[in-house]
């Protein structure tokens, strides 16, 4: 029996995919796999039997991915599963930033007891009129799963879209409308666009990337949207830009104290990926990733180990997975360990990612205990697992 622990509430659309060979457990120390959404895991101790963690969402800031790699634990995420939900709320934010919708609603509530409100509204509404987004320039910073969908939707709404992403994948590039202008200089996006939306991960090179200099480059009256990570924007710089009128509105999904004190900020309570459909999609993808890894040794959408897919375990076959440091001579030591025990390797895939690598082998017989012991004695190997 394989045990799965859910650190957060995970949609039953995902957990119902687990077969009778799996059982949900309340004890994380017993788990072969953990499903998580936002729960903090950095201070958790992991059991020796924990093979994988799947984040039902894209960001993995709540998971100690480097420590997991050292312990031979694969960390998965679910890129694109919630992209439509975030895209839709970004489109909503574009309209919130272009029309005085929030202030207009507040005015109506403040004047709810006025018996002549219907007449008064005709005079008041001018201050909330705003402008249309059609024909305006939108800068999309980051063209991954979400950014690409936002860019395409904005094109369909008649916006003039400029996309910036120096690391855009070939697959993502194919999904982006040909009407999106590809910009290679981020400064040009800030200078050119009426609206800007950011969709990049929080990492060393992106934290605080929207700071004082970026704000100074923006067009007067620009609207900035942040539905990615709160740390991408320097709050002090954004507050100053709002106060001076350089930035007309800052619309964000992250209700932190610094943002709540900003005049001109429209703050949502982290609603971006919180639709029922997005939670279902993320749970389904996360469970499928875990099952594929546990039962076949395949790694798809990991953030700390390389992608590796050898298909389903062959009927009656034998497969061994080896997680190790990405250093010379390790693969030859792995193959030698089997060769010395008279085991023929029928298929082998080796992939690396940064400091770590993954070797998946199909062999012609059940893995001898002596071969497994030899592998476990190699210093640079982090985990050896007989998959089937």
mmCIF file of C-alpha atoms in Angstrom:
data_model
loop_
_atom_site.group_PDB
_atom_site.id
_atom_site.type_symbol
_atom_site.label_atom_id
_atom_site.label_comp_id
_atom_site.label_asym_id
_atom_site.label_seq_id
_atom_site.Cartn_x
_atom_site.Cartn_y
_atom_site.Cartn_z
ATOM 1 C CA UNK A 1 0.000 0.000 0.000
ATOM 2 C CA UNK A 2 1.225 3.518 -0.869
ATOM 3 C CA UNK A 3 0.181 6.359 1.400
ATOM 4 C CA UNK A 4 -0.591 9.925 0.294
ATOM 5 C CA UNK A 5 -0.856 12.839 2.721
ATOM 6 C CA UNK A 6 -2.708 16.066 1.877
ATOM 7 C CA UNK A 7 -1.275 19.092 3.691
ATOM 8 C CA UNK A 8 -4.137 21.259 2.400
ATOM 9 C CA UNK A 9 -7.620 20.509 1.181
ATOM 10 C CA UNK A 10 -7.099 18.956 -2.243
ATOM 11 C CA UNK A 11 -9.958 18.644 -4.714
ATOM 12 C CA UNK A 12 -11.522 15.193 -4.788
ATOM 13 C CA UNK A 13 -11.353 15.376 -8.577
ATOM 14 C CA UNK A 14 -7.658 14.651 -8.075
ATOM 15 C CA UNK A 15 -7.620 12.285 -5.110
ATOM 16 C CA UNK A 16 -10.406 10.190 -6.638
ATOM 17 C CA UNK A 17 -7.923 9.226 -9.373
ATOM 18 C CA UNK A 18 -5.896 7.248 -6.827
ATOM 19 C CA UNK A 19 -6.441 3.534 -7.245
ATOM 20 C CA UNK A 20 -6.966 0.926 -4.514
ATOM 21 C CA UNK A 21 -3.198 0.596 -4.179
ATOM 22 C CA UNK A 22 -3.135 4.066 -2.588
ATOM 23 C CA UNK A 23 -4.571 5.266 0.685
ATOM 24 C CA UNK A 24 -4.870 8.775 2.102
ATOM 25 C CA UNK A 25 -3.187 9.202 5.472
ATOM 26 C CA UNK A 26 -3.233 11.880 8.152
ATOM 27 C CA UNK A 27 0.355 11.040 9.106
ATOM 28 C CA UNK A 28 2.943 12.776 6.874
ATOM 29 C CA UNK A 29 5.709 10.558 8.298
ATOM 30 C CA UNK A 30 3.939 7.560 6.764
ATOM 31 C CA UNK A 31 3.500 9.118 3.340
ATOM 32 C CA UNK A 32 5.127 8.079 0.078
ATOM 33 C CA UNK A 33 3.787 11.300 -1.453
ATOM 34 C CA UNK A 34 2.470 14.644 -0.236
ATOM 35 C CA UNK A 35 -0.046 16.879 -1.974
ATOM 36 C CA UNK A 36 0.129 20.547 -0.997
ATOM 37 C CA UNK A 37 -1.197 23.936 -1.994
ATOM 38 C CA UNK A 38 -0.001 26.788 0.223
ATOM 39 C CA UNK A 39 1.065 25.119 3.481
ATOM 40 C CA UNK A 40 4.606 26.035 4.557
ATOM 41 C CA UNK A 41 6.955 23.038 4.424
ATOM 42 C CA UNK A 42 10.371 24.568 5.107
ATOM 43 C CA UNK A 43 10.411 23.483 8.755
ATOM 44 C CA UNK A 44 9.020 20.001 8.100
ATOM 45 C CA UNK A 45 11.104 16.881 8.619
ATOM 46 C CA UNK A 46 10.498 14.331 5.877
ATOM 47 C CA UNK A 47 10.190 10.606 6.429
ATOM 48 C CA UNK A 48 12.645 8.249 4.740
ATOM 49 C CA UNK A 49 9.828 6.837 2.657
ATOM 50 C CA UNK A 50 8.763 10.154 1.142
ATOM 51 C CA UNK A 51 9.333 9.951 -2.612
ATOM 52 C CA UNK A 52 7.646 13.055 -3.954
ATOM 53 C CA UNK A 53 5.775 16.280 -3.200
ATOM 54 C CA UNK A 54 3.287 17.720 -5.672
ATOM 55 C CA UNK A 55 2.223 21.354 -5.427
ATOM 56 C CA UNK A 56 -1.298 21.877 -6.752
ATOM 57 C CA UNK A 57 -0.301 25.182 -8.337
ATOM 58 C CA UNK A 58 2.690 26.770 -10.027
ATOM 59 C CA UNK A 59 4.697 28.501 -7.288
ATOM 60 C CA UNK A 60 6.823 26.393 -4.941
ATOM 61 C CA UNK A 61 8.137 29.062 -2.554
ATOM 62 C CA UNK A 62 6.529 27.153 0.320
ATOM 63 C CA UNK A 63 8.592 24.015 -0.373
ATOM 64 C CA UNK A 64 12.322 23.525 0.390
ATOM 65 C CA UNK A 65 13.147 22.328 -3.108
ATOM 66 C CA UNK A 66 16.935 22.261 -2.658
ATOM 67 C CA UNK A 67 16.722 20.192 0.530
ATOM 68 C CA UNK A 68 14.280 17.868 -1.179
ATOM 69 C CA UNK A 69 16.725 17.352 -4.039
ATOM 70 C CA UNK A 70 19.475 16.444 -1.562
ATOM 71 C CA UNK A 71 17.137 13.928 0.089
ATOM 72 C CA UNK A 72 16.094 12.401 -3.235
ATOM 73 C CA UNK A 73 12.557 13.797 -3.101
ATOM 74 C CA UNK A 74 11.083 15.003 -6.389
ATOM 75 C CA UNK A 75 9.038 18.211 -6.192
ATOM 76 C CA UNK A 76 6.366 18.680 -8.847
ATOM 77 C CA UNK A 77 4.207 21.659 -9.734
ATOM 78 C CA UNK A 78 1.271 22.051 -12.102
ATOM 79 C CA UNK A 79 2.141 24.744 -14.660
ATOM 80 C CA UNK A 80 -0.767 25.885 -16.776
ATOM 81 C CA UNK A 81 -3.465 24.088 -14.795
ATOM 82 C CA UNK A 82 -4.726 27.366 -13.346
ATOM 83 C CA UNK A 83 -3.759 29.589 -16.277
ATOM 84 C CA UNK A 84 -7.291 30.269 -17.453
ATOM 85 C CA UNK A 85 -8.444 31.319 -13.988
ATOM 86 C CA UNK A 86 -5.584 33.803 -13.621
ATOM 87 C CA UNK A 87 -6.058 35.051 -17.170
ATOM 88 C CA UNK A 88 -9.702 35.845 -16.464
ATOM 89 C CA UNK A 89 -8.965 37.795 -13.293
ATOM 90 C CA UNK A 90 -6.207 39.743 -15.078
ATOM 91 C CA UNK A 91 -8.749 40.746 -17.717
ATOM 92 C CA UNK A 92 -11.040 41.836 -14.882
ATOM 93 C CA UNK A 93 -8.165 43.873 -13.418
ATOM 94 C CA UNK A 94 -7.591 45.602 -16.763
ATOM 95 C CA UNK A 95 -11.170 46.857 -16.635
ATOM 96 C CA UNK A 96 -10.870 47.826 -12.974
ATOM 97 C CA UNK A 97 -7.826 49.907 -13.899
ATOM 98 C CA UNK A 98 -9.402 51.575 -16.906
ATOM 99 C CA UNK A 99 -12.824 52.499 -15.519
ATOM 100 C CA UNK A 100 -13.720 53.894 -12.100
ATOM 101 C CA UNK A 101 -15.602 50.721 -11.243
ATOM 102 C CA UNK A 102 -14.401 50.307 -7.658
ATOM 103 C CA UNK A 103 -14.941 53.970 -6.760
ATOM 104 C CA UNK A 104 -18.271 53.978 -8.580
ATOM 105 C CA UNK A 105 -19.540 51.023 -6.576
ATOM 106 C CA UNK A 106 -18.377 52.714 -3.373
ATOM 107 C CA UNK A 107 -20.227 55.933 -4.365
ATOM 108 C CA UNK A 108 -23.441 53.996 -4.933
ATOM 109 C CA UNK A 109 -23.207 52.335 -1.535
ATOM 110 C CA UNK A 110 -22.344 55.606 0.195
ATOM 111 C CA UNK A 111 -25.429 57.218 -1.352
ATOM 112 C CA UNK A 112 -27.761 54.243 -0.996
ATOM 113 C CA UNK A 113 -30.178 56.160 1.271
ATOM 114 C CA UNK A 114 -30.550 59.111 -1.088
ATOM 115 C CA UNK A 115 -34.115 59.008 -2.491
ATOM 116 C CA UNK A 116 -32.860 60.974 -5.497
ATOM 117 C CA UNK A 117 -29.894 58.701 -6.198
ATOM 118 C CA UNK A 118 -31.062 57.934 -9.746
ATOM 119 C CA UNK A 119 -30.859 61.642 -10.583
ATOM 120 C CA UNK A 120 -27.685 62.258 -8.584
ATOM 121 C CA UNK A 121 -25.885 59.467 -10.393
ATOM 122 C CA UNK A 122 -26.172 61.304 -13.691
ATOM 123 C CA UNK A 123 -23.991 64.065 -12.311
ATOM 124 C CA UNK A 124 -21.620 61.840 -10.360
ATOM 125 C CA UNK A 125 -20.883 59.252 -13.008
ATOM 126 C CA UNK A 126 -18.511 61.461 -15.000
ATOM 127 C CA UNK A 127 -15.811 61.078 -12.364
ATOM 128 C CA UNK A 128 -15.923 57.298 -12.808
ATOM 129 C CA UNK A 129 -16.131 57.160 -16.614
ATOM 130 C CA UNK A 130 -12.530 56.195 -17.374
ATOM 131 C CA UNK A 131 -11.489 54.950 -20.805
ATOM 132 C CA UNK A 132 -11.730 51.863 -22.987
ATOM 133 C CA UNK A 133 -8.918 49.319 -23.208
ATOM 134 C CA UNK A 134 -9.432 48.721 -26.920
ATOM 135 C CA UNK A 135 -6.533 50.206 -28.858
ATOM 136 C CA UNK A 136 -4.411 50.728 -25.741
ATOM 137 C CA UNK A 137 -0.944 49.251 -25.367
ATOM 138 C CA UNK A 138 -0.526 46.316 -22.955
ATOM 139 C CA UNK A 139 2.895 45.077 -21.879
ATOM 140 C CA UNK A 140 3.055 41.433 -20.777
ATOM 141 C CA UNK A 141 6.211 40.654 -18.806
ATOM 142 C CA UNK A 142 6.677 36.874 -18.877
ATOM 143 C CA UNK A 143 5.113 34.717 -21.578
ATOM 144 C CA UNK A 144 4.713 31.385 -19.842
ATOM 145 C CA UNK A 145 1.397 29.559 -19.574
ATOM 146 C CA UNK A 146 -0.436 32.486 -17.957
ATOM 147 C CA UNK A 147 1.314 35.350 -19.737
ATOM 148 C CA UNK A 148 0.684 33.774 -23.144
ATOM 149 C CA UNK A 149 -3.038 33.380 -22.421
ATOM 150 C CA UNK A 150 -3.289 36.963 -21.175
ATOM 151 C CA UNK A 151 -1.506 38.256 -24.278
ATOM 152 C CA UNK A 152 -3.759 36.311 -26.644
ATOM 153 C CA UNK A 153 -6.935 37.364 -24.836
ATOM 154 C CA UNK A 154 -5.872 41.019 -24.873
ATOM 155 C CA UNK A 155 -5.263 40.818 -28.628
ATOM 156 C CA UNK A 156 -8.785 39.437 -29.034
ATOM 157 C CA UNK A 157 -10.094 42.441 -27.066
ATOM 158 C CA UNK A 158 -8.418 44.814 -29.504
ATOM 159 C CA UNK A 159 -5.401 45.808 -27.429
ATOM 160 C CA UNK A 160 -1.960 46.422 -28.903
ATOM 161 C CA UNK A 161 0.109 43.832 -27.029
ATOM 162 C CA UNK A 162 3.856 43.860 -26.369
ATOM 163 C CA UNK A 163 5.431 40.727 -24.880
ATOM 164 C CA UNK A 164 8.765 40.423 -23.091
ATOM 165 C CA UNK A 165 10.345 37.110 -22.107
ATOM 166 C CA UNK A 166 14.008 36.332 -22.805
ATOM 167 C CA UNK A 167 13.464 32.702 -21.772
ATOM 168 C CA UNK A 168 10.263 31.881 -23.608
ATOM 169 C CA UNK A 169 10.163 28.207 -24.617
ATOM 170 C CA UNK A 170 9.528 27.007 -28.158
ATOM 171 C CA UNK A 171 6.232 25.469 -27.056
ATOM 172 C CA UNK A 172 5.092 28.722 -25.456
ATOM 173 C CA UNK A 173 6.158 30.702 -28.520
ATOM 174 C CA UNK A 174 3.891 28.585 -30.714
ATOM 175 C CA UNK A 175 0.934 29.365 -28.439
ATOM 176 C CA UNK A 176 1.378 33.140 -28.650
ATOM 177 C CA UNK A 177 -0.593 35.099 -31.231
ATOM 178 C CA UNK A 178 1.437 36.448 -34.124
ATOM 179 C CA UNK A 179 -0.142 39.834 -33.363
ATOM 180 C CA UNK A 180 1.871 40.115 -30.130
ATOM 181 C CA UNK A 181 4.938 42.333 -30.593
ATOM 182 C CA UNK A 182 8.072 40.595 -29.329
ATOM 183 C CA UNK A 183 10.162 43.066 -27.301
ATOM 184 C CA UNK A 184 13.756 42.241 -26.330
ATOM 185 C CA UNK A 185 14.373 45.239 -24.060
ATOM 186 C CA UNK A 186 12.275 45.418 -20.888
ATOM 187 C CA UNK A 187 12.797 49.182 -20.639
ATOM 188 C CA UNK A 188 10.927 49.565 -23.913
ATOM 189 C CA UNK A 189 7.913 47.821 -22.395
ATOM 190 C CA UNK A 190 7.867 50.228 -19.458
ATOM 191 C CA UNK A 191 8.244 53.268 -21.741
ATOM 192 C CA UNK A 192 5.689 52.197 -24.336
ATOM 193 C CA UNK A 193 2.705 50.632 -22.600
ATOM 194 C CA UNK A 194 -0.410 52.102 -21.016
ATOM 195 C CA UNK A 195 -1.025 48.922 -19.022
ATOM 196 C CA UNK A 196 1.523 46.418 -17.741
ATOM 197 C CA UNK A 197 1.044 42.958 -16.267
ATOM 198 C CA UNK A 198 3.775 40.734 -14.847
ATOM 199 C CA UNK A 199 3.848 36.925 -14.955
ATOM 200 C CA UNK A 200 7.269 35.664 -13.862
ATOM 201 C CA UNK A 201 8.378 33.489 -10.915
ATOM 202 C CA UNK A 202 9.895 34.992 -7.785
ATOM 203 C CA UNK A 203 13.606 34.235 -7.903
ATOM 204 C CA UNK A 204 16.928 35.950 -7.371
ATOM 205 C CA UNK A 205 16.803 37.855 -10.650
ATOM 206 C CA UNK A 206 13.160 38.950 -10.435
ATOM 207 C CA UNK A 207 12.497 39.919 -6.808
ATOM 208 C CA UNK A 208 12.071 43.708 -6.705
ATOM 209 C CA UNK A 209 12.480 44.012 -10.481
ATOM 210 C CA UNK A 210 9.685 46.595 -10.599
ATOM 211 C CA UNK A 211 11.418 49.250 -8.522
ATOM 212 C CA UNK A 212 12.103 52.964 -8.645
ATOM 213 C CA UNK A 213 13.869 52.892 -12.005
ATOM 214 C CA UNK A 214 11.123 50.830 -13.647
ATOM 215 C CA UNK A 215 8.414 53.107 -12.283
ATOM 216 C CA UNK A 216 10.277 56.210 -13.523
ATOM 217 C CA UNK A 217 10.329 54.764 -17.047
ATOM 218 C CA UNK A 218 6.576 54.133 -17.158
ATOM 219 C CA UNK A 219 4.246 56.374 -19.093
ATOM 220 C CA UNK A 220 2.459 58.967 -16.978
ATOM 221 C CA UNK A 221 -0.794 57.443 -15.752
ATOM 222 C CA UNK A 222 0.236 53.835 -16.390
ATOM 223 C CA UNK A 223 -1.679 50.994 -14.766
ATOM 224 C CA UNK A 224 0.364 48.139 -13.307
ATOM 225 C CA UNK A 225 -1.057 44.663 -12.603
ATOM 226 C CA UNK A 226 0.624 42.088 -10.376
ATOM 227 C CA UNK A 227 -1.081 38.693 -10.153
ATOM 228 C CA UNK A 228 2.169 36.744 -10.013
ATOM 229 C CA UNK A 229 4.156 37.284 -6.772
ATOM 230 C CA UNK A 230 4.060 40.178 -4.307
ATOM 231 C CA UNK A 231 7.861 40.316 -4.023
ATOM 232 C CA UNK A 232 8.311 41.233 -7.697
ATOM 233 C CA UNK A 233 7.310 44.829 -6.942
ATOM 234 C CA UNK A 234 9.249 47.182 -4.673
ATOM 235 C CA UNK A 235 6.383 48.450 -2.503
ATOM 236 C CA UNK A 236 8.146 51.652 -1.474
ATOM 237 C CA UNK A 237 8.822 52.587 -5.092
ATOM 238 C CA UNK A 238 5.275 51.751 -6.172
ATOM 239 C CA UNK A 239 3.789 53.785 -3.308
ATOM 240 C CA UNK A 240 5.864 56.784 -4.378
ATOM 241 C CA UNK A 241 4.836 56.377 -8.018
ATOM 242 C CA UNK A 242 1.167 56.251 -7.031
ATOM 243 C CA UNK A 243 1.481 59.315 -4.775
ATOM 244 C CA UNK A 244 3.128 61.349 -7.523
ATOM 245 C CA UNK A 245 0.573 60.280 -10.114
ATOM 246 C CA UNK A 246 3.219 58.635 -12.274
ATOM 247 C CA UNK A 247 1.280 55.381 -11.884
ATOM 248 C CA UNK A 248 -2.494 55.760 -12.012
ATOM 249 C CA UNK A 249 -3.339 52.445 -10.366
ATOM 250 C CA UNK A 250 -1.605 49.393 -8.918
ATOM 251 C CA UNK A 251 -3.856 46.339 -9.020
ATOM 252 C CA UNK A 252 -2.595 43.303 -7.169
ATOM 253 C CA UNK A 253 -3.725 39.991 -5.728
ATOM 254 C CA UNK A 254 -1.497 40.269 -2.658
ATOM 255 C CA UNK A 255 -2.903 41.942 0.442
ATOM 256 C CA UNK A 256 0.256 42.773 2.386
ATOM 257 C CA UNK A 257 0.332 45.685 4.877
ATOM 258 C CA UNK A 258 2.553 47.899 2.705
ATOM 259 C CA UNK A 259 0.167 47.612 -0.237
ATOM 260 C CA UNK A 260 -2.929 48.170 1.886
ATOM 261 C CA UNK A 261 -1.525 51.581 2.865
ATOM 262 C CA UNK A 262 -1.064 52.693 -0.766
ATOM 263 C CA UNK A 263 -3.382 55.337 -2.204
ATOM 264 C CA UNK A 264 -4.361 54.161 -5.660
ATOM 265 C CA UNK A 265 -3.943 50.446 -5.029
ATOM 266 C CA UNK A 266 -6.783 48.052 -5.799
ATOM 267 C CA UNK A 267 -6.123 44.931 -3.772
ATOM 268 C CA UNK A 268 -7.770 41.523 -4.181
ATOM 269 C CA UNK A 269 -7.528 38.709 -1.598
ATOM 270 C CA UNK A 270 -5.381 36.293 -3.630
ATOM 271 C CA UNK A 271 -8.242 35.204 -5.871
ATOM 272 C CA UNK A 272 -6.235 34.548 -9.037
ATOM 273 C CA UNK A 273 -6.198 30.759 -9.071
ATOM 274 C CA UNK A 274 -8.962 30.153 -6.538
ATOM 275 C CA UNK A 275 -11.760 29.061 -8.856
ATOM 276 C CA UNK A 276 -13.267 25.615 -8.387
ATOM 277 C CA UNK A 277 -12.190 24.702 -11.903
ATOM 278 C CA UNK A 278 -8.565 25.725 -11.311
ATOM 279 C CA UNK A 279 -8.378 23.798 -8.055
ATOM 280 C CA UNK A 280 -9.802 20.728 -9.779
ATOM 281 C CA UNK A 281 -7.361 21.019 -12.687
ATOM 282 C CA UNK A 282 -4.356 21.479 -10.393
ATOM 283 C CA UNK A 283 -5.342 18.514 -8.234
ATOM 284 C CA UNK A 284 -5.820 16.259 -11.257
ATOM 285 C CA UNK A 285 -2.449 17.192 -12.743
ATOM 286 C CA UNK A 286 -0.659 16.846 -9.396
ATOM 287 C CA UNK A 287 -2.048 13.374 -8.732
ATOM 288 C CA UNK A 288 -1.228 12.187 -12.244
ATOM 289 C CA UNK A 289 2.352 13.410 -11.853
ATOM 290 C CA UNK A 290 2.752 11.567 -8.547
ATOM 291 C CA UNK A 291 1.266 8.324 -9.859
ATOM 292 C CA UNK A 292 3.368 8.410 -13.015
ATOM 293 C CA UNK A 293 6.500 8.891 -10.937
ATOM 294 C CA UNK A 294 5.702 6.310 -8.276
ATOM 295 C CA UNK A 295 4.526 3.616 -10.702
ATOM 296 C CA UNK A 296 6.765 4.283 -13.724
ATOM 297 C CA UNK A 297 9.643 6.417 -12.453
ATOM 298 C CA UNK A 298 8.818 9.157 -14.968
ATOM 299 C CA UNK A 299 9.397 12.790 -14.018
ATOM 300 C CA UNK A 300 7.159 15.420 -15.628
ATOM 301 C CA UNK A 301 6.959 19.039 -14.380
ATOM 302 C CA UNK A 302 9.505 18.754 -11.603
ATOM 303 C CA UNK A 303 11.168 21.900 -10.269
ATOM 304 C CA UNK A 304 14.218 20.221 -8.727
ATOM 305 C CA UNK A 305 14.960 17.171 -10.914
ATOM 306 C CA UNK A 306 15.170 16.856 -14.704
ATOM 307 C CA UNK A 307 12.329 15.723 -16.926
ATOM 308 C CA UNK A 308 12.621 12.051 -17.812
ATOM 309 C CA UNK A 309 10.011 9.836 -19.451
ATOM 310 C CA UNK A 310 10.490 6.212 -20.512
ATOM 311 C CA UNK A 311 6.789 5.441 -20.717
ATOM 312 C CA UNK A 312 4.976 2.857 -18.662
ATOM 313 C CA UNK A 313 6.915 0.073 -17.018
ATOM 314 C CA UNK A 314 7.023 -2.795 -19.525
ATOM 315 C CA UNK A 315 4.723 -5.709 -18.691
ATOM 316 C CA UNK A 316 6.698 -8.120 -16.600
ATOM 317 C CA UNK A 317 9.704 -5.813 -16.842
ATOM 318 C CA UNK A 318 12.046 -4.408 -14.242
ATOM 319 C CA UNK A 319 12.903 -0.735 -13.798
ATOM 320 C CA UNK A 320 15.267 1.025 -11.394
ATOM 321 C CA UNK A 321 15.459 4.764 -10.701
ATOM 322 C CA UNK A 322 18.648 6.417 -9.426
ATOM 323 C CA UNK A 323 18.827 10.012 -8.179
ATOM 324 C CA UNK A 324 22.320 11.407 -7.943
ATOM 325 C CA UNK A 325 24.568 14.431 -8.106
ATOM 326 C CA UNK A 326 25.415 15.662 -11.583
ATOM 327 C CA UNK A 327 29.114 14.748 -11.504
ATOM 328 C CA UNK A 328 31.410 12.811 -13.872
ATOM 329 C CA UNK A 329 31.661 9.018 -13.711
ATOM 330 C CA UNK A 330 28.410 8.455 -11.810
ATOM 331 C CA UNK A 331 26.560 6.859 -14.722
ATOM 332 C CA UNK A 332 29.425 4.458 -15.378
ATOM 333 C CA UNK A 333 29.420 3.468 -11.702
ATOM 334 C CA UNK A 334 25.690 2.777 -11.961
ATOM 335 C CA UNK A 335 26.032 0.584 -15.035
ATOM 336 C CA UNK A 336 29.063 -1.199 -13.544
ATOM 337 C CA UNK A 337 27.064 -2.084 -10.430
ATOM 338 C CA UNK A 338 24.577 -3.980 -12.589
ATOM 339 C CA UNK A 339 27.190 -5.428 -14.936
ATOM 340 C CA UNK A 340 29.171 -6.900 -12.063
ATOM 341 C CA UNK A 341 26.052 -8.792 -11.013
ATOM 342 C CA UNK A 342 25.401 -10.136 -14.512
ATOM 343 C CA UNK A 343 22.445 -7.852 -15.186
ATOM 344 C CA UNK A 344 21.841 -6.641 -18.730
ATOM 345 C CA UNK A 345 20.588 -3.067 -19.145
ATOM 346 C CA UNK A 346 17.964 -3.034 -21.879
ATOM 347 C CA UNK A 347 17.194 0.677 -21.832
ATOM 348 C CA UNK A 348 18.705 3.652 -20.040
ATOM 349 C CA UNK A 349 17.919 7.363 -19.848
ATOM 350 C CA UNK A 350 20.089 9.872 -18.020
ATOM 351 C CA UNK A 351 19.075 13.504 -17.601
ATOM 352 C CA UNK A 352 20.595 16.329 -15.580
ATOM 353 C CA UNK A 353 19.376 19.601 -14.152
ATOM 354 C CA UNK A 354 21.823 21.858 -12.376
ATOM 355 C CA UNK A 355 23.536 20.003 -9.547
ATOM 356 C CA UNK A 356 21.347 16.906 -9.791
ATOM 357 C CA UNK A 357 20.740 14.133 -12.289
ATOM 358 C CA UNK A 358 18.380 11.231 -12.763
ATOM 359 C CA UNK A 359 19.036 7.850 -14.324
ATOM 360 C CA UNK A 360 16.225 5.473 -15.215
ATOM 361 C CA UNK A 361 17.065 1.909 -16.274
ATOM 362 C CA UNK A 362 15.101 -1.044 -17.639
ATOM 363 C CA UNK A 363 16.921 -4.305 -16.857
ATOM 364 C CA UNK A 364 16.425 -7.898 -17.944
ATOM 365 C CA UNK A 365 15.800 -9.374 -14.490
ATOM 366 C CA UNK A 366 14.761 -8.467 -10.982
ATOM 367 C CA UNK A 367 17.288 -6.079 -9.501
ATOM 368 C CA UNK A 368 19.719 -8.083 -7.333
ATOM 369 C CA UNK A 369 20.060 -6.886 -3.761
ATOM 370 C CA UNK A 370 23.831 -6.822 -4.204
ATOM 371 C CA UNK A 371 23.541 -4.374 -7.111
ATOM 372 C CA UNK A 372 21.223 -2.110 -5.148
ATOM 373 C CA UNK A 373 23.617 -2.206 -2.187
ATOM 374 C CA UNK A 374 26.509 -1.189 -4.439
ATOM 375 C CA UNK A 375 24.515 1.740 -5.771
ATOM 376 C CA UNK A 376 23.598 2.892 -2.276
ATOM 377 C CA UNK A 377 27.269 2.870 -1.315
ATOM 378 C CA UNK A 378 28.217 5.431 -3.976
ATOM 379 C CA UNK A 379 28.720 8.843 -2.332
ATOM 380 C CA UNK A 380 27.044 10.932 -5.014
ATOM 381 C CA UNK A 381 23.858 8.861 -5.156
ATOM 382 C CA UNK A 382 20.931 10.280 -3.204
ATOM 383 C CA UNK A 383 18.274 7.590 -3.663
ATOM 384 C CA UNK A 384 17.886 4.238 -5.392
ATOM 385 C CA UNK A 385 14.392 2.939 -6.044
ATOM 386 C CA UNK A 386 13.181 -0.292 -7.580
ATOM 387 C CA UNK A 387 10.179 0.964 -9.535
ATOM 388 C CA UNK A 388 8.888 -2.360 -10.838
#
